[in-house]
Short mmCIF file of C-alpha atoms in Angstrom, two decimals:
data_model
loop_
_atom_site.label_atom_id
_atom_site.label_comp_id
_atom_site.label_asym_id
_atom_site.label_seq_id
_atom_site.Cartn_x
_atom_site.Cartn_y
_atom_site.Cartn_z
CA UNK A 1 11.80 6.20 12.10
CA UNK A 2 13.19 5.45 8.65
CA UNK A 3 15.87 7.61 7.07
CA UNK A 4 13.97 8.13 3.82
CA UNK A 5 16.08 11.18 2.95
CA UNK A 6 19.24 9.08 2.82
CA UNK A 7 17.43 6.27 1.03
CA UNK A 8 16.08 8.70 -1.54
CA UNK A 9 19.55 9.58 -2.76
CA UNK A 10 19.64 6.33 -4.68
CA UNK A 11 16.32 4.60 -4.19
CA UNK A 12 13.24 6.50 -3.08
CA UNK A 13 11.01 7.48 -6.02
CA UNK A 14 11.40 11.25 -5.84
CA UNK A 15 8.16 12.99 -6.78
CA UNK A 16 6.38 9.71 -7.51
CA UNK A 17 4.39 9.43 -4.29
CA UNK A 18 0.64 9.31 -4.72
CA UNK A 19 -1.69 9.54 -1.70
CA UNK A 20 -4.73 7.32 -1.43
CA UNK A 21 -7.53 9.72 -0.56
CA UNK A 22 -9.94 6.94 0.36
CA UNK A 23 -7.88 6.18 3.47
CA UNK A 24 -5.81 9.36 3.97
CA UNK A 25 -7.51 12.64 4.87
CA UNK A 26 -10.62 10.58 5.62
CA UNK A 27 -11.31 13.00 8.47
CA UNK A 28 -12.45 15.39 5.72
CA UNK A 29 -15.32 15.16 3.22
CA UNK A 30 -14.17 13.51 0.01
CA UNK A 31 -14.35 16.67 -2.10
CA UNK A 32 -12.06 18.51 0.33
CA UNK A 33 -9.34 15.88 0.28
CA UNK A 34 -7.57 16.81 -2.99
CA UNK A 35 -7.01 20.35 -1.70
CA UNK A 36 -5.75 18.97 1.61
CA UNK A 37 -3.31 16.72 -0.26
CA UNK A 38 -2.09 19.73 -2.23
CA UNK A 39 -1.63 21.73 0.96
CA UNK A 40 0.54 18.90 2.30
CA UNK A 41 2.75 19.15 -0.80
CA UNK A 42 1.40 16.31 -2.95
CA UNK A 43 0.47 16.61 -6.60
CA UNK A 44 -0.85 13.09 -7.18
CA UNK A 45 -3.55 10.97 -5.55
CA UNK A 46 -5.52 7.77 -6.04
CA UNK A 47 -8.92 6.50 -4.97
CA UNK A 48 -10.84 3.36 -4.25
CA UNK A 49 -14.25 3.50 -5.96
CA UNK A 50 -15.46 6.78 -4.39
CA UNK A 51 -19.23 6.46 -4.79
CA UNK A 52 -20.10 3.61 -2.45
CA UNK A 53 -22.66 1.25 -3.93
CA UNK A 54 -23.48 3.61 -6.79
CA UNK A 55 -22.04 1.90 -9.84
CA UNK A 56 -23.35 4.62 -12.16
CA UNK A 57 -23.34 7.87 -10.15
CA UNK A 58 -25.13 10.97 -11.41
CA UNK A 59 -23.14 13.20 -13.73
CA UNK A 60 -23.28 15.97 -11.14
CA UNK A 61 -21.42 13.76 -8.66
CA UNK A 62 -18.80 12.91 -11.26
CA UNK A 63 -18.40 16.56 -12.20
CA UNK A 64 -17.97 17.57 -8.56
CA UNK A 65 -15.18 15.04 -8.11
CA UNK A 66 -13.47 16.16 -11.31
CA UNK A 67 -13.66 19.78 -10.16
CA UNK A 68 -12.20 18.95 -6.76
CA UNK A 69 -9.12 17.46 -8.38
CA UNK A 70 -8.65 20.06 -11.10
CA UNK A 71 -9.19 22.99 -8.70
CA UNK A 72 -6.59 21.53 -6.34
CA UNK A 73 -4.09 20.90 -9.11
CA UNK A 74 -3.83 17.26 -8.07
CA UNK A 75 -3.51 14.45 -10.62
CA UNK A 76 -5.72 11.40 -10.08
CA UNK A 77 -3.22 8.66 -10.89
CA UNK A 78 -5.23 5.59 -9.90
CA UNK A 79 -8.88 4.56 -9.55
CA UNK A 80 -10.66 1.37 -8.50
CA UNK A 81 -13.46 -0.06 -10.55
CA UNK A 82 -16.62 -0.78 -8.54
CA UNK A 83 -15.28 -2.50 -5.43
CA UNK A 84 -18.22 -2.54 -2.98
CA UNK A 85 -15.81 -1.98 -0.09
CA UNK A 86 -18.52 -0.08 1.76
CA UNK A 87 -20.47 -3.36 1.94
CA UNK A 88 -17.47 -5.31 3.23
CA UNK A 89 -16.87 -6.90 -0.16
CA UNK A 90 -13.50 -7.10 -1.85
CA UNK A 91 -14.46 -6.32 -5.41
CA UNK A 92 -17.14 -7.44 -7.83
CA UNK A 93 -15.19 -8.94 -10.72
CA UNK A 94 -15.81 -12.61 -9.89
CA UNK A 95 -19.21 -12.32 -8.19
CA UNK A 96 -22.04 -13.65 -10.41
CA UNK A 97 -24.72 -11.48 -8.77
CA UNK A 98 -22.67 -8.36 -9.58
CA UNK A 99 -21.99 -9.15 -13.23
CA UNK A 100 -24.17 -6.43 -14.72
CA UNK A 101 -23.23 -3.80 -12.15
CA UNK A 102 -19.53 -4.35 -12.79
CA UNK A 103 -19.92 -4.26 -16.56
CA UNK A 104 -21.99 -1.09 -16.44
CA UNK A 105 -19.38 0.43 -14.15
CA UNK A 106 -16.53 -0.19 -16.60
CA UNK A 107 -17.63 2.60 -18.92
CA UNK A 108 -18.24 5.00 -16.02
CA UNK A 109 -14.86 4.35 -14.42
CA UNK A 110 -12.97 4.58 -17.70
CA UNK A 111 -14.74 7.81 -18.64
CA UNK A 112 -13.88 9.37 -15.27
CA UNK A 113 -10.29 8.17 -15.58
CA UNK A 114 -9.97 9.56 -19.10
CA UNK A 115 -11.31 12.97 -18.06
CA UNK A 116 -8.67 13.25 -15.32
CA UNK A 117 -5.76 11.70 -17.18
CA UNK A 118 -5.75 8.64 -14.91
CA UNK A 119 -3.63 5.83 -16.33
CA UNK A 120 -4.18 3.00 -13.83
CA UNK A 121 -7.46 1.24 -13.01
CA UNK A 122 -7.61 -1.39 -10.27
CA UNK A 123 -10.08 -4.30 -10.41
CA UNK A 124 -10.45 -6.11 -7.10
CA UNK A 125 -11.18 -9.76 -7.80
CA UNK A 126 -14.04 -10.33 -5.35
CA UNK A 127 -14.63 -12.78 -2.53
CA UNK A 128 -15.55 -16.41 -2.93
CA UNK A 129 -19.32 -16.85 -2.75
CA UNK A 130 -20.78 -19.67 -0.70
CA UNK A 131 -22.57 -22.20 -2.88
CA UNK A 132 -20.92 -21.04 -6.12
CA UNK A 133 -18.28 -23.18 -7.84
CA UNK A 134 -14.93 -21.34 -7.65
CA UNK A 135 -14.25 -22.37 -11.24
CA UNK A 136 -17.43 -20.54 -12.29
CA UNK A 137 -16.26 -17.44 -10.46
CA UNK A 138 -12.83 -17.63 -12.06
CA UNK A 139 -14.35 -17.98 -15.53
CA UNK A 140 -16.54 -14.91 -14.96
CA UNK A 141 -13.58 -12.99 -13.53
CA UNK A 142 -11.50 -13.62 -16.64
CA UNK A 143 -14.36 -12.49 -18.89
CA UNK A 144 -14.82 -9.31 -16.87
CA UNK A 145 -11.11 -8.56 -16.60
CA UNK A 146 -10.71 -8.93 -20.35
CA UNK A 147 -13.48 -6.38 -20.87
CA UNK A 148 -11.88 -4.05 -18.32
CA UNK A 149 -8.41 -4.42 -19.83
CA UNK A 150 -9.69 -3.61 -23.31
CA UNK A 151 -11.58 -0.58 -22.03
CA UNK A 152 -8.51 0.65 -20.13
CA UNK A 153 -6.35 0.14 -23.19
CA UNK A 154 -8.72 2.38 -25.12
CA UNK A 155 -7.60 5.36 -23.01
CA UNK A 156 -3.96 4.30 -22.76
CA UNK A 157 -4.34 2.96 -19.22
CA UNK A 158 -3.27 -0.21 -17.46
CA UNK A 159 -5.44 -2.69 -15.55
CA UNK A 160 -4.19 -3.55 -12.07
CA UNK A 161 -4.82 -6.83 -10.28
CA UNK A 162 -4.10 -6.95 -6.56
CA UNK A 163 -3.34 -9.55 -3.92
CA UNK A 164 -4.91 -8.86 -0.52
CA UNK A 165 -4.03 -10.52 2.78
CA UNK A 166 -5.59 -13.66 4.16
CA UNK A 167 -6.05 -12.53 7.80
CA UNK A 168 -8.15 -9.49 6.84
CA UNK A 169 -9.76 -10.91 3.68
CA UNK A 170 -10.24 -14.63 4.32
CA UNK A 171 -12.68 -15.14 1.43
CA UNK A 172 -10.55 -13.35 -1.17
CA UNK A 173 -8.78 -15.93 -3.36
CA UNK A 174 -5.76 -13.87 -4.46
CA UNK A 175 -3.66 -13.82 -1.28
CA UNK A 176 -0.21 -14.35 -2.76
CA UNK A 177 1.79 -12.46 -5.34
CA UNK A 178 1.94 -15.63 -7.42
CA UNK A 179 -1.86 -15.98 -7.47
CA UNK A 180 -2.35 -12.38 -8.61
CA UNK A 181 0.38 -12.59 -11.25
CA UNK A 182 -1.20 -15.78 -12.60
CA UNK A 183 -4.39 -13.81 -13.28
CA UNK A 184 -2.36 -10.97 -14.82
CA UNK A 185 -0.78 -13.43 -17.24
CA UNK A 186 -4.13 -15.01 -18.13
CA UNK A 187 -5.67 -11.64 -18.93
CA UNK A 188 -2.73 -10.61 -21.09
CA UNK A 189 -2.84 -13.93 -22.92
CA UNK A 190 -6.56 -13.48 -23.58
CA UNK A 191 -6.32 -9.88 -24.81
CA UNK A 192 -2.88 -9.80 -26.40
CA UNK A 193 -2.60 -6.21 -25.12
CA UNK A 194 -0.11 -6.65 -22.29
CA UNK A 195 -1.70 -3.90 -20.20
CA UNK A 196 -2.69 -6.05 -17.23
CA UNK A 197 -0.21 -5.53 -14.39
CA UNK A 198 0.35 -6.60 -10.79
CA UNK A 199 -0.46 -4.13 -8.02
CA UNK A 200 2.19 -4.95 -5.42
CA UNK A 201 0.79 -3.79 -2.10
CA UNK A 202 3.62 -4.49 0.31
CA UNK A 203 1.40 -4.16 3.37
CA UNK A 204 -0.77 -7.04 2.18
CA UNK A 205 2.28 -9.04 1.12
CA UNK A 206 3.83 -8.51 4.56
CA UNK A 207 0.64 -9.64 6.30
CA UNK A 208 0.79 -12.79 4.17
CA UNK A 209 4.39 -13.40 5.24
CA UNK A 210 5.84 -13.07 1.75
CA UNK A 211 9.51 -12.35 1.22
CA UNK A 212 9.85 -8.92 -0.40
CA UNK A 213 13.14 -9.73 -2.10
CA UNK A 214 11.72 -12.88 -3.65
CA UNK A 215 8.58 -11.09 -4.88
CA UNK A 216 10.60 -8.27 -6.45
CA UNK A 217 13.08 -10.68 -8.04
CA UNK A 218 10.30 -12.83 -9.49
CA UNK A 219 7.71 -10.28 -10.55
CA UNK A 220 9.12 -6.75 -10.81
CA UNK A 221 8.68 -6.85 -14.58
CA UNK A 222 4.91 -7.27 -14.01
CA UNK A 223 4.55 -4.46 -11.46
CA UNK A 224 2.14 -1.77 -12.59
CA UNK A 225 1.90 -0.02 -9.24
CA UNK A 226 3.26 -0.27 -5.70
CA UNK A 227 1.46 0.61 -2.46
CA UNK A 228 2.89 0.81 1.03
CA UNK A 229 1.90 0.87 4.70
CA UNK A 230 3.85 -0.35 7.69
CA UNK A 231 3.10 -3.64 9.41
CA UNK A 232 1.67 -4.28 11.92
CA UNK A 233 -0.98 -1.59 12.15
CA UNK A 234 -1.23 -0.40 8.54
CA UNK A 235 0.11 2.98 9.62
CA UNK A 236 2.75 5.28 8.13
CA UNK A 237 6.30 4.03 7.48
CA UNK A 238 8.39 4.03 10.63
CA UNK A 239 5.58 2.87 12.93
CA UNK A 240 6.05 -0.86 12.37
CA UNK A 241 8.64 -3.46 11.49
CA UNK A 242 9.08 -3.11 7.72
CA UNK A 243 12.44 -2.03 6.33
CA UNK A 244 11.43 0.62 3.82
CA UNK A 245 14.97 1.73 3.07
CA UNK A 246 15.72 -1.80 1.88
CA UNK A 247 12.40 -2.02 0.01
CA UNK A 248 12.98 1.24 -1.88
CA UNK A 249 16.54 0.20 -2.72
CA UNK A 250 15.36 -3.16 -4.06
CA UNK A 251 12.64 -1.53 -6.17
CA UNK A 252 15.18 0.88 -7.63
CA UNK A 253 17.64 -1.92 -8.34
CA UNK A 254 14.89 -3.89 -10.09
CA UNK A 255 14.20 -0.90 -12.34
CA UNK A 256 10.80 0.04 -10.94
CA UNK A 257 10.10 3.66 -11.91
CA UNK A 258 6.35 3.83 -11.29
CA UNK A 259 4.28 5.47 -8.60
CA UNK A 260 4.34 4.51 -4.94
CA UNK A 261 0.90 4.77 -3.36
CA UNK A 262 0.68 5.80 0.28
CA UNK A 263 -2.21 3.66 1.48
CA UNK A 264 -2.03 3.76 5.24
CA UNK A 265 -4.00 4.90 8.27
CA UNK A 266 -2.37 7.78 10.17
CA UNK A 267 -1.22 6.43 13.52
CA UNK A 268 -2.31 9.57 15.37
CA UNK A 269 -5.55 9.92 13.43
CA UNK A 270 -4.64 13.22 11.74
CA UNK A 271 -3.36 12.73 8.21
CA UNK A 272 -1.30 15.90 7.95
CA UNK A 273 0.75 14.74 10.96
CA UNK A 274 1.62 11.40 9.34
CA UNK A 275 4.00 12.65 6.65
CA UNK A 276 7.05 13.49 8.79
CA UNK A 277 8.81 10.42 7.39
CA UNK A 278 8.65 11.87 3.85
CA UNK A 279 10.40 15.23 3.30
CA UNK A 280 8.20 17.77 1.55
CA UNK A 281 10.58 18.07 -1.38
CA UNK A 282 9.96 14.40 -2.20
CA UNK A 283 6.17 14.64 -2.26
CA UNK A 284 5.41 16.59 -5.44
CA UNK A 285 5.72 15.21 -8.95
CA UNK A 286 8.65 16.57 -10.90
#
């Protein structure tokens, strides 16, 4: 078990934890999860795209989600654009057949984010498609990411670009920090806005065998968000081999002051029992 209390004295981001309600509290219906997060002491949460394959959900569905967050007093800090995770996909940004769905979804996602004060929008790149030239996919991805970055900028938000891990996402092309940051830099060069950032998910980076110190040293200035889960298992910190005390200290030393997303599966299956590693006084935003 990690000593996060000791680490927090100089490193852990006090009050900056945000719980991913697409993977945590999944034993509950979606609309009950913000209240459950609040009951556990959290005031911030994030979501993968919460409407399955619906890229333009009915306004009643959107209103119900907004109400769930506002009634619970929980801030939605991060939201995925249409990701098609329910179909086993890893995003739609680079997939030619999903071009119109993704572009229609931009306005929906940005509107939902604006209504809840969400300042980070994540665009998963999408898997390679058999029979399609990767260069064609990359060209489409840049076009779509530029549109998404401009739309996010319009509400004062950042666009996140994430590396996943090769073992679990073999067809996803961004499986190193360097590959994801290269796309970040291309988007910023194309827009001139500077609001594209790297989503450093340290579970995925660990699965890829990347050196945390090297990633932080090289790219901390491009971090827009951090997510964590232990490895192996993708469970809560303290259940695997990762040194979170060292990770938090390195993030603090590098000047990272953003949110830390808890994106793990509870090892015992019950989310409320998976937070013992994080003292309650460190869960709520200041």
